[in-house]
């Protein structure tokens, strides 16, 4: 007996925005996010346009296992299409930057990952005056995220250099992530984008509270923010945990290295288009390149090795592994860090070592991964 508003193919953050502004009780998206189409699942948003807490999702899953209850024909809900859904979202994205902002002097290559942003993202940039060249804008339902988008930016890097563009923007299939490419063809990842936005907000007096990253956030971001007097906290990996910690710490800005950036002073969830605009605005206002904007942060070399596992294991009680971790930490001597964590989506243990010396980091990561592999076989 529920009434449905059909939006058609839309970026995930567009669903979040329209759920809130159309005063719906919930938003539902079918999406594989940054993954292949075979991984399609269901995402839910609350009436406020926010992702649901773990316990709420678990309760929904439990309800799905129960017999379905239906109503009689006189009480059936109605389904209607929102014809101007794209237009509403395009206008919202544009509203997150000053109305006077013009991108007319920027040549941008845009990779839409053959996904949900293929129409709205070019429209937003075009309507703001940018000269836009696109790749990954021919979705067929099967080619989403295939060799393109924020997880595979090689084609974008090549196109930026070939066209002599000012920068490139790569979104993922459902549009909640973004990474960028500067005019030199160098990738600017989520940590660097988060730094640029935080610095811009601070300079305009609009940064409230600390910035939140994750356990995987590069140490360089933490140090760069500290040099600006900006607080920083690490949440568990996953945008919902970043969101939770922002609420706990009273912050408005957080994100992940993958390009999942949350600007709570602009929207309620990670939004690739909106995040890109928050980077383009200070570029234009200062008259500098993307490469210049990222210079305030120096990334630490980081090496990660994925160790396959047959089932989830707890390495906290494994003495050989914990001894190896302490040994690596001793070698790094306070100038780096070690992280062991199970993947949330794959049967893997992620072994990450980060520090000032790239060669040493790689050596120590390999040594630690070997100990983990041996412990798993024991």
Short mmCIF file of C-alpha atoms in Angstrom, two decimals:
data_model
loop_
_atom_site.label_atom_id
_atom_site.label_comp_id
_atom_site.label_asym_id
_atom_site.label_seq_id
_atom_site.Cartn_x
_atom_site.Cartn_y
_atom_site.Cartn_z
CA UNK A 1 0.00 0.00 0.00
CA UNK A 2 2.97 2.34 -0.44
CA UNK A 3 3.03 5.15 -3.02
CA UNK A 4 6.18 5.15 -5.18
CA UNK A 5 7.94 8.03 -6.95
CA UNK A 6 10.03 6.66 -9.84
CA UNK A 7 13.15 8.68 -10.67
CA UNK A 8 14.72 6.56 -13.41
CA UNK A 9 18.52 6.16 -13.73
CA UNK A 10 19.99 8.65 -11.25
CA UNK A 11 23.20 9.02 -9.22
CA UNK A 12 22.88 7.60 -5.72
CA UNK A 13 23.37 11.02 -4.06
CA UNK A 14 20.63 12.35 -6.33
CA UNK A 15 18.25 9.83 -4.78
CA UNK A 16 19.32 11.00 -1.32
CA UNK A 17 18.63 14.62 -2.25
CA UNK A 18 15.25 13.94 -3.84
CA UNK A 19 14.14 11.66 -0.99
CA UNK A 20 14.61 14.60 1.33
CA UNK A 21 13.18 17.35 -0.84
CA UNK A 22 10.19 15.34 -2.07
CA UNK A 23 9.39 14.52 1.57
CA UNK A 24 9.45 10.77 0.96
CA UNK A 25 9.62 8.34 3.88
CA UNK A 26 12.62 6.54 2.35
CA UNK A 27 14.79 6.27 -0.75
CA UNK A 28 15.77 3.03 -2.47
CA UNK A 29 18.56 2.56 -5.03
CA UNK A 30 19.67 -0.50 -6.98
CA UNK A 31 23.41 -0.08 -7.41
CA UNK A 32 26.77 -1.85 -7.46
CA UNK A 33 28.49 1.42 -6.55
CA UNK A 34 32.08 1.27 -7.91
CA UNK A 35 31.87 -2.47 -8.67
CA UNK A 36 30.77 -4.51 -11.74
CA UNK A 37 27.05 -4.82 -12.45
CA UNK A 38 27.02 -8.38 -11.11
CA UNK A 39 27.44 -6.92 -7.61
CA UNK A 40 24.18 -4.97 -7.74
CA UNK A 41 22.48 -4.62 -4.38
CA UNK A 42 19.97 -2.38 -2.67
CA UNK A 43 20.82 0.86 -0.85
CA UNK A 44 18.38 2.61 1.45
CA UNK A 45 18.18 6.25 2.52
CA UNK A 46 16.22 7.65 5.43
CA UNK A 47 13.65 10.41 5.04
CA UNK A 48 16.50 12.84 5.81
CA UNK A 49 18.55 11.53 2.85
CA UNK A 50 21.10 9.71 5.02
CA UNK A 51 22.31 6.12 4.83
CA UNK A 52 20.80 3.80 7.42
CA UNK A 53 22.63 2.55 10.49
CA UNK A 54 23.83 -1.06 10.49
CA UNK A 55 21.18 -2.16 12.96
CA UNK A 56 18.38 -0.64 10.87
CA UNK A 57 19.62 -2.43 7.74
CA UNK A 58 19.78 -5.68 9.71
CA UNK A 59 16.17 -5.17 10.82
CA UNK A 60 15.09 -4.64 7.20
CA UNK A 61 16.87 -7.84 6.15
CA UNK A 62 15.09 -9.70 8.94
CA UNK A 63 11.72 -8.39 7.72
CA UNK A 64 12.49 -9.60 4.19
CA UNK A 65 12.84 -13.13 5.54
CA UNK A 66 9.28 -13.02 6.89
CA UNK A 67 6.15 -13.81 4.81
CA UNK A 68 5.15 -10.78 2.74
CA UNK A 69 1.94 -9.04 3.76
CA UNK A 70 -0.15 -7.39 1.05
CA UNK A 71 -3.24 -5.19 1.06
CA UNK A 72 -6.46 -5.57 -0.89
CA UNK A 73 -6.83 -3.86 -4.27
CA UNK A 74 -8.70 -0.86 -2.89
CA UNK A 75 -5.68 0.08 -0.78
CA UNK A 76 -2.91 -0.47 -3.34
CA UNK A 77 -0.29 2.24 -3.61
CA UNK A 78 0.36 4.22 -6.78
CA UNK A 79 3.54 4.58 -8.81
CA UNK A 80 4.32 7.78 -10.71
CA UNK A 81 7.41 9.06 -12.49
CA UNK A 82 9.08 12.32 -11.43
CA UNK A 83 9.70 13.78 -14.87
CA UNK A 84 12.06 16.58 -13.77
CA UNK A 85 14.18 14.48 -11.38
CA UNK A 86 17.41 15.08 -13.29
CA UNK A 87 16.79 18.79 -13.60
CA UNK A 88 16.11 19.17 -9.90
CA UNK A 89 19.35 17.40 -9.03
CA UNK A 90 21.38 19.39 -11.57
CA UNK A 91 20.14 22.65 -10.06
CA UNK A 92 20.94 21.40 -6.57
CA UNK A 93 24.53 20.53 -7.53
CA UNK A 94 25.03 24.00 -9.02
CA UNK A 95 23.60 25.59 -5.87
CA UNK A 96 26.46 24.18 -3.75
CA UNK A 97 28.93 26.73 -5.18
CA UNK A 98 28.59 30.53 -5.36
CA UNK A 99 26.16 31.67 -8.04
CA UNK A 100 28.89 33.94 -9.43
CA UNK A 101 31.26 31.01 -10.06
CA UNK A 102 32.15 30.53 -13.72
CA UNK A 103 34.18 27.63 -15.07
CA UNK A 104 34.49 29.22 -18.52
CA UNK A 105 38.29 29.17 -18.45
CA UNK A 106 38.55 25.47 -17.60
CA UNK A 107 38.90 22.59 -20.03
CA UNK A 108 37.78 19.45 -18.21
CA UNK A 109 37.82 15.79 -19.22
CA UNK A 110 35.01 13.96 -17.43
CA UNK A 111 34.80 10.18 -16.91
CA UNK A 112 31.32 9.05 -15.86
CA UNK A 113 32.21 5.33 -15.58
CA UNK A 114 29.41 4.41 -17.99
CA UNK A 115 27.17 4.90 -15.00
CA UNK A 116 24.38 6.92 -13.49
CA UNK A 117 26.05 10.34 -13.87
CA UNK A 118 26.39 10.07 -17.65
CA UNK A 119 23.77 12.79 -18.23
CA UNK A 120 23.73 14.98 -15.13
CA UNK A 121 27.49 15.44 -14.54
CA UNK A 122 28.25 16.83 -18.03
CA UNK A 123 25.17 19.05 -17.74
CA UNK A 124 26.28 20.52 -14.39
CA UNK A 125 29.76 21.40 -15.66
CA UNK A 126 28.46 22.65 -19.00
CA UNK A 127 25.88 24.91 -17.36
CA UNK A 128 28.62 26.38 -15.15
CA UNK A 129 30.54 27.32 -18.30
CA UNK A 130 33.27 24.67 -18.48
CA UNK A 131 34.49 23.20 -21.75
CA UNK A 132 33.73 19.55 -21.16
CA UNK A 133 35.02 16.49 -22.98
CA UNK A 134 33.53 13.19 -21.83
CA UNK A 135 34.46 9.52 -21.68
CA UNK A 136 32.49 6.73 -20.06
CA UNK A 137 29.12 8.20 -21.04
CA UNK A 138 27.71 5.30 -23.06
CA UNK A 139 26.13 3.00 -20.47
CA UNK A 140 24.53 -0.22 -21.68
CA UNK A 141 23.74 -1.70 -18.28
CA UNK A 142 26.71 -4.06 -18.43
CA UNK A 143 29.76 -1.82 -18.96
CA UNK A 144 29.43 0.24 -15.78
CA UNK A 145 32.82 0.71 -14.04
CA UNK A 146 34.45 -1.48 -16.70
CA UNK A 147 37.97 -0.13 -17.30
CA UNK A 148 36.87 3.38 -16.36
CA UNK A 149 35.72 5.60 -13.53
CA UNK A 150 37.27 6.52 -10.21
CA UNK A 151 38.81 3.08 -9.59
CA UNK A 152 40.52 2.88 -13.00
CA UNK A 153 41.65 6.38 -14.07
CA UNK A 154 44.33 5.43 -16.63
CA UNK A 155 42.22 6.40 -19.64
CA UNK A 156 41.33 9.68 -18.00
CA UNK A 157 44.97 10.44 -17.28
CA UNK A 158 45.86 9.76 -20.90
CA UNK A 159 43.01 11.93 -22.20
CA UNK A 160 43.92 14.87 -19.97
CA UNK A 161 47.46 14.81 -21.34
CA UNK A 162 46.38 14.20 -24.94
CA UNK A 163 43.88 17.04 -24.92
CA UNK A 164 46.01 19.42 -22.87
CA UNK A 165 43.12 19.79 -20.43
CA UNK A 166 43.30 21.70 -17.16
CA UNK A 167 42.11 18.66 -15.23
CA UNK A 168 40.11 15.47 -15.28
CA UNK A 169 37.25 14.28 -13.09
CA UNK A 170 36.47 10.58 -12.60
CA UNK A 171 33.23 9.52 -10.93
CA UNK A 172 32.26 5.98 -10.02
CA UNK A 173 29.27 4.13 -11.41
CA UNK A 174 26.69 5.47 -8.97
CA UNK A 175 28.25 8.90 -8.56
CA UNK A 176 29.08 8.96 -4.86
CA UNK A 177 32.88 8.90 -5.36
CA UNK A 178 35.26 11.18 -7.20
CA UNK A 179 38.97 11.34 -7.88
CA UNK A 180 40.63 13.96 -10.07
CA UNK A 181 43.61 14.23 -12.41
CA UNK A 182 45.73 17.38 -12.64
CA UNK A 183 47.11 18.93 -15.83
CA UNK A 184 50.28 16.83 -15.47
CA UNK A 185 48.25 13.62 -15.60
CA UNK A 186 48.78 12.89 -11.91
CA UNK A 187 45.93 11.37 -9.90
CA UNK A 188 44.60 13.51 -7.04
CA UNK A 189 42.95 11.04 -4.67
CA UNK A 190 40.30 11.42 -1.99
CA UNK A 191 42.78 12.33 0.74
CA UNK A 192 44.22 15.17 -1.33
CA UNK A 193 40.77 16.39 -2.37
CA UNK A 194 39.70 16.35 1.28
CA UNK A 195 42.74 18.47 2.16
CA UNK A 196 41.95 20.99 -0.59
CA UNK A 197 38.33 21.35 0.54
CA UNK A 198 39.29 21.59 4.23
CA UNK A 199 41.89 24.27 3.55
CA UNK A 200 39.44 26.23 1.40
CA UNK A 201 36.73 26.02 4.07
CA UNK A 202 39.16 27.16 6.76
CA UNK A 203 40.37 30.12 4.71
CA UNK A 204 36.78 31.26 4.18
CA UNK A 205 35.89 30.74 7.85
CA UNK A 206 33.43 27.98 6.98
CA UNK A 207 35.16 24.93 8.50
CA UNK A 208 33.33 23.77 11.61
CA UNK A 209 34.71 21.02 13.80
CA UNK A 210 37.40 18.48 12.94
CA UNK A 211 37.89 16.58 9.69
CA UNK A 212 37.17 12.84 9.75
CA UNK A 213 39.04 10.24 7.69
CA UNK A 214 39.38 6.48 8.08
CA UNK A 215 41.95 3.94 9.20
CA UNK A 216 43.22 3.93 5.59
CA UNK A 217 43.59 7.72 5.27
CA UNK A 218 47.15 8.71 4.35
CA UNK A 219 49.24 9.97 7.24
CA UNK A 220 50.17 12.93 5.07
CA UNK A 221 46.63 14.31 5.37
CA UNK A 222 46.70 14.09 9.15
CA UNK A 223 50.01 15.96 9.27
CA UNK A 224 48.95 18.58 6.70
CA UNK A 225 45.75 19.33 8.62
CA UNK A 226 47.70 19.52 11.88
CA UNK A 227 49.98 22.14 10.33
CA UNK A 228 46.86 24.23 9.66
CA UNK A 229 45.54 23.72 13.17
CA UNK A 230 42.69 21.52 11.95
CA UNK A 231 41.67 18.56 14.10
CA UNK A 232 41.51 15.08 12.58
CA UNK A 233 39.90 11.80 13.62
CA UNK A 234 39.92 8.31 12.09
CA UNK A 235 36.77 6.23 11.73
CA UNK A 236 36.42 2.63 10.60
CA UNK A 237 36.57 2.13 6.84
CA UNK A 238 33.24 2.96 5.20
CA UNK A 239 31.43 6.22 4.53
CA UNK A 240 28.67 5.47 7.05
CA UNK A 241 31.27 5.28 9.82
CA UNK A 242 32.77 8.57 8.68
CA UNK A 243 29.27 10.03 8.87
CA UNK A 244 28.72 8.64 12.37
CA UNK A 245 31.97 10.12 13.65
CA UNK A 246 31.22 13.49 12.08
CA UNK A 247 28.04 13.49 14.13
CA UNK A 248 29.90 12.50 17.29
CA UNK A 249 32.67 15.09 16.85
CA UNK A 250 30.56 17.92 15.46
CA UNK A 251 32.34 18.04 12.10
CA UNK A 252 31.01 18.77 8.62
CA UNK A 253 33.79 17.41 6.40
CA UNK A 254 35.08 13.87 6.05
CA UNK A 255 35.97 11.24 3.52
CA UNK A 256 37.97 8.28 2.31
CA UNK A 257 41.03 7.87 0.10
CA UNK A 258 38.79 6.25 -2.51
CA UNK A 259 37.12 9.61 -3.14
CA UNK A 260 34.02 9.15 -1.03
CA UNK A 261 33.84 12.69 0.38
CA UNK A 262 31.10 13.99 2.67
CA UNK A 263 30.39 17.73 2.87
CA UNK A 264 27.60 17.99 5.43
CA UNK A 265 27.47 21.75 4.94
CA UNK A 266 26.32 21.04 1.38
CA UNK A 267 24.51 17.69 1.38
CA UNK A 268 23.67 14.63 3.47
CA UNK A 269 25.82 11.93 1.88
CA UNK A 270 28.87 11.36 -0.31
CA UNK A 271 28.37 13.11 -3.66
CA UNK A 272 31.02 12.97 -6.38
CA UNK A 273 29.69 15.88 -8.43
CA UNK A 274 29.23 18.16 -5.41
CA UNK A 275 32.67 17.24 -4.05
CA UNK A 276 34.32 18.02 -7.39
CA UNK A 277 32.65 21.43 -7.42
CA UNK A 278 34.03 22.17 -3.94
CA UNK A 279 37.52 21.68 -5.41
CA UNK A 280 36.87 23.61 -8.62
CA UNK A 281 35.56 26.65 -6.72
CA UNK A 282 38.83 27.53 -4.92
CA UNK A 283 40.78 26.74 -8.10
CA UNK A 284 38.86 29.40 -9.98
CA UNK A 285 38.68 31.87 -7.09
CA UNK A 286 42.44 31.73 -6.51
CA UNK A 287 43.37 31.41 -10.18
CA UNK A 288 45.61 28.40 -9.54
CA UNK A 289 45.87 24.88 -10.94
CA UNK A 290 44.73 21.69 -9.24
CA UNK A 291 48.38 20.68 -8.99
CA UNK A 292 49.16 23.86 -7.05
CA UNK A 293 46.22 23.39 -4.71
CA UNK A 294 47.41 19.95 -3.57
CA UNK A 295 50.96 21.10 -2.75
CA UNK A 296 50.09 21.79 0.88
CA UNK A 297 49.92 18.05 1.50
CA UNK A 298 52.70 15.52 1.06
CA UNK A 299 51.52 11.93 0.82
CA UNK A 300 53.44 9.27 2.71
CA UNK A 301 54.43 6.15 0.74
CA UNK A 302 51.83 3.50 1.50
CA UNK A 303 52.00 -0.15 0.48
CA UNK A 304 49.11 -2.57 0.83
CA UNK A 305 49.08 -6.32 0.23
CA UNK A 306 45.86 -8.34 0.14
CA UNK A 307 46.20 -11.78 1.73
CA UNK A 308 43.40 -14.22 0.73
CA UNK A 309 41.52 -16.01 3.52
CA UNK A 310 38.92 -18.76 3.39
CA UNK A 311 36.92 -17.30 6.27
CA UNK A 312 37.02 -14.29 8.57
CA UNK A 313 39.75 -14.63 11.18
CA UNK A 314 40.79 -12.60 14.22
CA UNK A 315 44.51 -11.90 14.16
CA UNK A 316 44.50 -9.96 17.44
CA UNK A 317 45.17 -13.16 19.37
CA UNK A 318 47.77 -14.53 16.94
CA UNK A 319 51.10 -14.05 18.71
CA UNK A 320 53.39 -14.47 15.65
CA UNK A 321 51.42 -11.81 13.76
CA UNK A 322 51.31 -9.41 16.70
CA UNK A 323 55.05 -9.89 17.27
CA UNK A 324 55.65 -9.11 13.57
CA UNK A 325 53.50 -5.98 13.81
CA UNK A 326 55.51 -4.74 16.79
CA UNK A 327 58.74 -5.45 14.90
CA UNK A 328 57.59 -3.37 11.91
CA UNK A 329 56.51 -0.54 14.22
CA UNK A 330 59.94 -0.64 15.83
CA UNK A 331 61.63 -0.38 12.42
CA UNK A 332 59.41 2.59 11.46
CA UNK A 333 60.43 4.23 14.76
CA UNK A 334 57.40 6.51 15.08
CA UNK A 335 57.61 7.72 11.47
CA UNK A 336 54.87 5.53 10.05
CA UNK A 337 52.13 3.08 10.95
CA UNK A 338 50.90 -0.47 10.42
CA UNK A 339 47.34 -1.60 9.79
CA UNK A 340 45.89 -5.10 9.55
CA UNK A 341 42.18 -5.32 8.76
CA UNK A 342 39.77 -7.75 7.11
CA UNK A 343 38.10 -6.51 3.93
CA UNK A 344 34.46 -5.67 4.44
CA UNK A 345 33.44 -7.05 1.04
CA UNK A 346 36.02 -9.69 0.03
CA UNK A 347 37.71 -12.75 1.66
CA UNK A 348 40.95 -10.84 2.25
CA UNK A 349 43.17 -9.55 5.03
CA UNK A 350 44.56 -6.15 4.08
CA UNK A 351 48.14 -5.60 5.23
CA UNK A 352 49.12 -1.93 5.04
CA UNK A 353 52.38 -0.25 6.00
CA UNK A 354 52.95 3.49 5.67
CA UNK A 355 56.01 5.61 6.33
CA UNK A 356 58.50 8.17 5.06
CA UNK A 357 60.77 5.73 3.20
CA UNK A 358 58.99 4.05 0.27
CA UNK A 359 61.53 1.25 -0.09
CA UNK A 360 61.41 0.42 3.61
CA UNK A 361 57.60 0.51 3.62
CA UNK A 362 57.41 -2.00 0.77
CA UNK A 363 59.95 -4.31 2.40
CA UNK A 364 58.15 -4.28 5.75
CA UNK A 365 54.72 -4.80 4.18
CA UNK A 366 56.00 -7.85 2.28
CA UNK A 367 57.60 -9.29 5.41
CA UNK A 368 54.45 -8.78 7.47
CA UNK A 369 52.20 -10.23 4.76
CA UNK A 370 54.40 -13.35 4.69
CA UNK A 371 53.92 -13.81 8.44
CA UNK A 372 50.15 -13.38 8.07
CA UNK A 373 50.04 -15.96 5.26
CA UNK A 374 52.05 -18.43 7.34
CA UNK A 375 49.79 -17.88 10.36
CA UNK A 376 46.68 -18.53 8.27
CA UNK A 377 48.13 -21.84 7.08
CA UNK A 378 48.99 -22.98 10.61
#
